Every structure is written in structure tokens, then in C-alpha cells.
Amino acid sequence: MADVLEFRVPAGNSTTLLVLGLETDEAEHALYEAFSAFGLLYSVRIRKNAPVARPGYHALVKFYSARDARRAQDALNQQCLFQKSPLKVCICTRQRSFPQQAWALNSYKCQELANHYLGFNGWSSHIITLQNISGFEEEEVRTSPRSQQLKYLCIQELTIPQHGICTRGVGVAEPHVDTSQEFLMAAYRAQKLAAQQALSNAFQKILFVALENGKIAVEYSSTQEDLVDCLTEEELGGLIQVTDLTSSQMSPEGEEEILSDFSMDGE
């Protein structure tokens, strides 16, 4: 069966394995090495057992692919791996009474997922526009002369040539600056963050379909026609009014990764 992968934090029990019987809380790297042999991991987290359970630790290993999670469970359940006693590996069956929000992956995780399935040369991106769209509130300036509001807009194009996919993303960063000494650093970080958000937003419009034979299909999955994808670069270059990206669209882990350049590709 095909496995559909979105550029969002994996949700649902089928992609998460519960590992029981850990003897130490310092086995994160060993777990990552063992389980990543079966597919790309989103996270590995070790926790102490509840007081009502036997002493020790357990781990939650989250894959992007439910198929990879099942393969890892079949192969590693009741294996000792890196310790003397065997580990119990099972699909997480914890039920939630409320719907889980599908958080967008941050730009670093998007690149990691794309590189895994497309290869390091399978995609590329470039910035179409990176603009300072800052505005100053007169009332704020009067009450706090040294306070400024900084705002940057980035529009970035993502291309996957082997699959004929080209889409664009929008990012807006608006840090608050309290002193003139912080302004240059805040402007630099705002540009970085806007570029990261734009790349993440572009990836949200596509999905991967991982077939049983190992091949990958890439589909454009935006629910409605996106004006940013329809305009020419010249039209986008002069774009002033944009739809702001709210914090609810971002991963709970945020965009903490600062990349070395605005223009990014799979290399």
C-alpha cells in the first residue's frame, strides 16, 4: 500500500512506536541508530516510567511513515539491541479525546524529509523577493522613542524538477526591537526567519506518495488555487500586501534553526 507523507509533524498512533524496558535514560543515540535503519525518524524521546510501573524508562520513537514504523516493530521487538535485557516494541495505542492539530514542519525538518526521499540534488529553492515592509506606529513612537517594529516579507520558490513540481511559499517575520543596538541583529534574524517560513510554507503545498516498490510520487496538494503560485516573478517582486502567517501555522518547536544562506537547495 502507498504511504502518504505530508510536510507536517507526524500525527496519529500508526507512526509512533512505544519502546518498553529501557534500563537508562541515556540511550537516545542508540535508539536513533537502531530505528533509523528502517526509515527517517521525526523524533526519539525517552521518559521515566510512572511510579505505578516498574522502575526504568520508556521511549517514544516517531517515524514519518507508518510502514517504516511497522517494519521497525517487526524487526526489533524482543531484541536486546544495546542492553542485556530485551526491549518490547509496540505501536503506540494511546488514545486522545481531542483532535490533534497538524503542525507544519519547520524549514530544517522539511529539508531533511525532502533530502531523504528525493536525494540531495532532487529539489532546489530560490528567493524571489525579500522585502522590508516595516511600519511604525505613531502612538508607539511617541510613548517609546527607541522602540521600533520590524517586519520582513519573503517569497520563495521551490522546484522539484524530476516530478515537474514548482510552488511558492510566503514568510513574514516581525520581531520587536527595543534598542537601536539590537536593530541590525534583529533585522538579520528577521530576514532569516522570513526565508525559513517561506520555504516551510512552500513545502506545505506538496505531499509525497511512497509506493511499495520504493518509488516516490510527488503531488501538488494545495486545497485551493494559490495566487502566489500563479503570479509571475515580476508581479511578486512588487507585492506589498500579503496574508500574514500566524504562529498557529508553525511547528510547536518553532523555527530555531538558522541556515547559512537564504537560497537553499538539497545539497
Coordinates of C-alpha atoms in Angstrom, one line a residue:
M1 CA 0.0 0.0 0.0
A2 CA 1.1 3.6 -0.6
D3 CA 2.2 5.8 2.2
V4 CA 1.2 9.4 2.0
L5 CA 3.6 11.8 3.7
E6 CA 2.9 15.5 4.3
F7 CA 5.3 18.1 5.4
R8 CA 3.7 18.2 8.8
V9 CA 4.6 16.8 12.2
P10 CA 3.5 13.1 12.1
A11 CA 0.2 12.6 13.9
G12 CA -1.7 9.5 14.9
N13 CA -0.6 6.3 16.6
S14 CA 0.4 4.4 13.4
T15 CA 3.7 6.4 13.1
T16 CA 4.7 6.2 16.8
L17 CA 6.4 3.2 18.5
L18 CA 6.4 2.7 22.2
V19 CA 9.7 1.1 23.4
L20 CA 9.5 -0.5 26.9
G21 CA 12.2 -1.9 29.1
L22 CA 14.9 0.7 28.8
E23 CA 17.5 0.5 31.6
T24 CA 18.9 4.0 31.2
D25 CA 17.7 7.4 30.1
E26 CA 21.0 7.9 28.1
A27 CA 20.1 5.6 25.2
E28 CA 18.6 8.2 22.8
H29 CA 21.5 8.0 20.4
A30 CA 21.5 4.2 20.5
L31 CA 17.7 4.1 19.8
Y32 CA 18.1 6.6 16.9
E33 CA 20.8 4.4 15.4
A34 CA 18.8 1.2 15.7
F35 CA 15.4 2.6 14.5
S36 CA 16.6 5.0 11.7
A37 CA 17.8 1.9 9.8
F38 CA 14.1 1.4 8.9
G39 CA 13.3 4.9 7.8
L40 CA 13.5 8.6 8.6
L41 CA 12.7 9.5 12.2
Y42 CA 11.0 12.6 13.3
S43 CA 11.9 12.3 17.0
V44 CA 13.1 10.0 19.8
R45 CA 12.1 10.9 23.3
I46 CA 13.0 9.0 26.5
R47 CA 10.8 9.3 29.6
K48 CA 10.9 7.9 33.1
N49 CA 8.3 5.2 33.9
A50 CA 5.3 6.2 36.0
P51 CA 5.6 5.5 39.8
V52 CA 3.0 2.7 39.5
A53 CA 5.1 0.9 36.8
R54 CA 8.3 -1.0 37.3
P55 CA 11.5 1.2 37.6
G56 CA 13.1 2.1 34.4
Y57 CA 12.4 4.1 31.3
H58 CA 10.4 4.0 28.1
A59 CA 10.8 5.8 24.8
L60 CA 8.5 7.2 22.0
V61 CA 10.0 6.8 18.6
K62 CA 8.1 8.7 15.9
F63 CA 8.5 8.0 12.2
Y64 CA 7.2 9.9 9.3
S65 CA 6.0 6.7 7.6
A66 CA 3.6 4.2 9.2
R67 CA 5.0 1.5 7.0
D68 CA 8.5 2.2 8.3
A69 CA 7.2 2.1 11.9
R70 CA 5.6 -1.4 11.3
R71 CA 8.8 -2.7 9.8
A72 CA 10.9 -1.5 12.7
Q73 CA 8.4 -3.0 15.2
D74 CA 8.5 -6.4 13.5
A75 CA 12.3 -6.5 13.4
L76 CA 13.2 -5.0 16.8
N77 CA 10.5 -6.3 19.2
Q78 CA 12.0 -8.5 21.9
Q79 CA 15.6 -7.8 20.8
C80 CA 18.3 -6.8 23.3
L81 CA 19.9 -4.3 20.9
F82 CA 22.3 -2.2 23.1
Q83 CA 21.4 -3.7 26.5
K84 CA 21.3 -7.1 28.2
S85 CA 17.6 -7.4 28.6
P86 CA 15.2 -7.4 25.5
L87 CA 13.1 -4.4 24.6
K88 CA 9.4 -4.6 23.9
V89 CA 8.4 -2.5 20.9
C90 CA 4.8 -1.9 20.0
I91 CA 2.7 0.5 18.1
C92 CA 1.6 3.3 20.4
T93 CA -2.2 2.9 21.2
R94 CA -2.6 5.9 23.4
Q95 CA -5.9 7.5 22.5
R96 CA -6.6 11.2 22.6
S97 CA -10.0 12.6 23.4
F98 CA -9.4 15.7 21.2
P99 CA -8.3 16.1 17.6
Q100 CA -4.6 16.6 17.0
Q101 CA -3.5 19.7 15.2
A102 CA -1.4 19.1 12.1
W103 CA 1.6 21.3 12.9
A104 CA 3.7 22.4 9.9
L105 CA 7.3 21.2 9.9
N106 CA 9.9 23.8 10.3
S107 CA 12.2 24.5 7.4
Y108 CA 15.1 22.3 8.8
K109 CA 12.7 19.3 9.1
C110 CA 11.2 20.0 5.6
Q111 CA 14.7 19.8 4.1
E112 CA 15.5 16.7 6.0
L113 CA 12.4 14.9 4.7
A114 CA 12.9 16.1 1.1
N115 CA 16.6 15.0 1.1
H116 CA 15.6 11.6 2.4
Y117 CA 13.1 10.8 -0.3
L118 CA 14.4 12.9 -3.2
G119 CA 18.1 12.9 -2.6
F120 CA 20.4 15.9 -2.0
N121 CA 20.0 17.0 -5.6
G122 CA 16.3 16.3 -6.0
W123 CA 15.0 19.8 -5.2
S124 CA 16.1 23.4 -5.1
S125 CA 14.7 26.7 -4.0
H126 CA 15.5 30.4 -4.5
I127 CA 14.2 33.7 -3.1
I128 CA 12.0 35.7 -5.4
T129 CA 11.7 38.7 -3.1
L130 CA 12.9 39.6 0.4
Q131 CA 11.4 43.0 1.4
N132 CA 11.4 45.2 4.5
I133 CA 7.7 46.0 4.9
S134 CA 8.1 47.6 8.3
G135 CA 5.7 50.2 9.6
F136 CA 6.0 52.5 12.5
E137 CA 3.0 53.1 14.8
E138 CA 3.0 56.8 15.6
E139 CA 1.5 56.3 19.1
E140 CA 4.1 53.7 19.9
V141 CA 6.9 56.0 18.7
R142 CA 5.6 58.9 20.9
T143 CA 5.4 56.7 24.0
S144 CA 8.7 54.8 23.4
P145 CA 11.0 56.7 21.0
R146 CA 13.6 53.9 21.0
S147 CA 11.0 51.2 20.2
Q148 CA 10.6 50.1 16.6
Q149 CA 8.5 47.4 14.8
L150 CA 10.5 45.5 12.2
K151 CA 8.7 43.4 9.6
Y152 CA 10.2 41.4 6.7
L153 CA 8.4 39.6 3.9
C154 CA 9.9 36.7 1.9
I155 CA 8.5 34.8 -1.1
Q156 CA 10.5 31.7 -2.1
E157 CA 10.1 29.3 -5.0
L158 CA 10.5 25.5 -4.5
T159 CA 11.3 23.3 -7.5
I160 CA 11.3 19.5 -7.8
P161 CA 12.3 19.1 -11.5
Q162 CA 12.1 15.3 -11.8
H163 CA 8.4 15.5 -10.9
G164 CA 7.5 18.7 -12.6
I165 CA 6.6 20.5 -9.4
C166 CA 7.1 24.2 -8.8
T167 CA 5.4 26.0 -5.9
R168 CA 6.0 29.1 -3.8
G169 CA 5.8 30.0 -0.2
V170 CA 5.3 33.2 1.8
G171 CA 7.0 34.0 5.1
V172 CA 6.6 37.0 7.4
A173 CA 8.8 37.8 10.4
E174 CA 8.0 40.6 12.8
P175 CA 10.4 40.8 15.8
H176 CA 10.1 43.7 18.2
V177 CA 13.2 45.8 18.6
D178 CA 13.6 47.8 21.9
T179 CA 17.0 49.4 21.4
S180 CA 19.0 50.7 18.4
Q181 CA 21.9 48.4 19.4
E182 CA 19.7 45.4 18.7
F183 CA 18.3 46.7 15.4
L184 CA 20.8 45.3 13.0
M185 CA 20.9 41.8 14.6
A186 CA 17.1 41.8 14.7
A187 CA 16.9 42.8 11.0
Y188 CA 19.3 40.0 10.1
R189 CA 17.3 37.4 12.1
A190 CA 14.0 38.7 10.7
Q191 CA 15.3 38.1 7.2
K192 CA 16.4 34.6 8.1
L193 CA 13.2 33.7 9.8
A194 CA 11.1 35.0 6.9
A195 CA 13.1 32.9 4.5
Q196 CA 12.7 29.8 6.7
Q197 CA 9.0 30.3 7.0
A198 CA 8.6 30.9 3.2
L199 CA 10.4 27.6 2.5
S200 CA 8.3 25.7 5.0
N201 CA 5.2 27.2 3.5
A202 CA 6.2 26.2 0.0
F203 CA 6.7 22.6 1.2
Q204 CA 3.2 22.5 2.8
K205 CA 1.7 22.6 -0.6
I206 CA 3.1 19.3 -1.7
L207 CA 3.0 15.7 -0.5
F208 CA 4.9 12.5 -1.1
V209 CA 3.3 9.2 -2.0
A210 CA 5.8 6.4 -1.1
L211 CA 4.9 3.3 -3.1
E212 CA 5.6 -0.3 -2.0
N213 CA 8.3 -0.7 -4.6
G214 CA 10.3 2.2 -3.1
K215 CA 9.5 4.8 -5.7
I216 CA 8.2 8.2 -4.8
A217 CA 5.4 10.3 -6.4
V218 CA 5.1 14.0 -5.7
E219 CA 1.8 15.7 -5.8
Y220 CA 0.7 19.4 -5.5
S221 CA -1.8 19.3 -2.6
S222 CA -2.9 22.9 -2.0
T223 CA -6.7 22.8 -1.4
Q224 CA -7.3 25.9 -3.4
E225 CA -5.7 27.9 -6.2
D226 CA -2.9 29.9 -4.7
L227 CA -2.4 33.4 -6.1
V228 CA 1.3 33.3 -5.1
D229 CA 1.8 30.3 -7.4
C230 CA 0.0 32.0 -10.3
L231 CA 1.8 35.4 -10.5
T232 CA 5.0 36.0 -12.4
E233 CA 8.2 36.8 -10.6
E234 CA 8.0 40.4 -11.7
E235 CA 4.5 40.7 -10.2
L236 CA 5.6 39.0 -7.0
G237 CA 8.6 41.3 -6.8
G238 CA 6.4 44.3 -6.3
L239 CA 4.0 42.5 -4.0
I240 CA 3.2 44.6 -0.9
Q241 CA 0.0 43.2 0.7
V242 CA 0.4 39.7 1.9
T243 CA -1.5 37.3 4.1
D244 CA 0.4 37.1 7.4
L245 CA 1.5 33.7 8.7
T246 CA 0.2 33.3 12.3
S247 CA 2.0 31.3 15.0
S248 CA -0.7 28.6 14.7
Q249 CA 0.7 27.5 11.4
M250 CA 4.1 26.9 12.7
S251 CA 5.6 23.8 14.4
P252 CA 5.4 23.9 18.2
E253 CA 9.2 23.7 18.2
G254 CA 9.4 26.9 16.2
E255 CA 11.9 28.0 13.6
E256 CA 15.1 27.8 15.8
E257 CA 17.4 26.6 13.1
I258 CA 19.4 29.4 11.4
L259 CA 20.6 28.3 8.0
S260 CA 23.8 29.5 6.4
D261 CA 22.2 31.1 3.4
F262 CA 18.8 32.4 2.3
S263 CA 18.9 30.5 -1.0
M264 CA 18.6 26.8 -0.2
D265 CA 18.7 23.5 -2.1
G266 CA 19.1 19.9 -1.5
E267 CA 22.9 20.0 -1.4

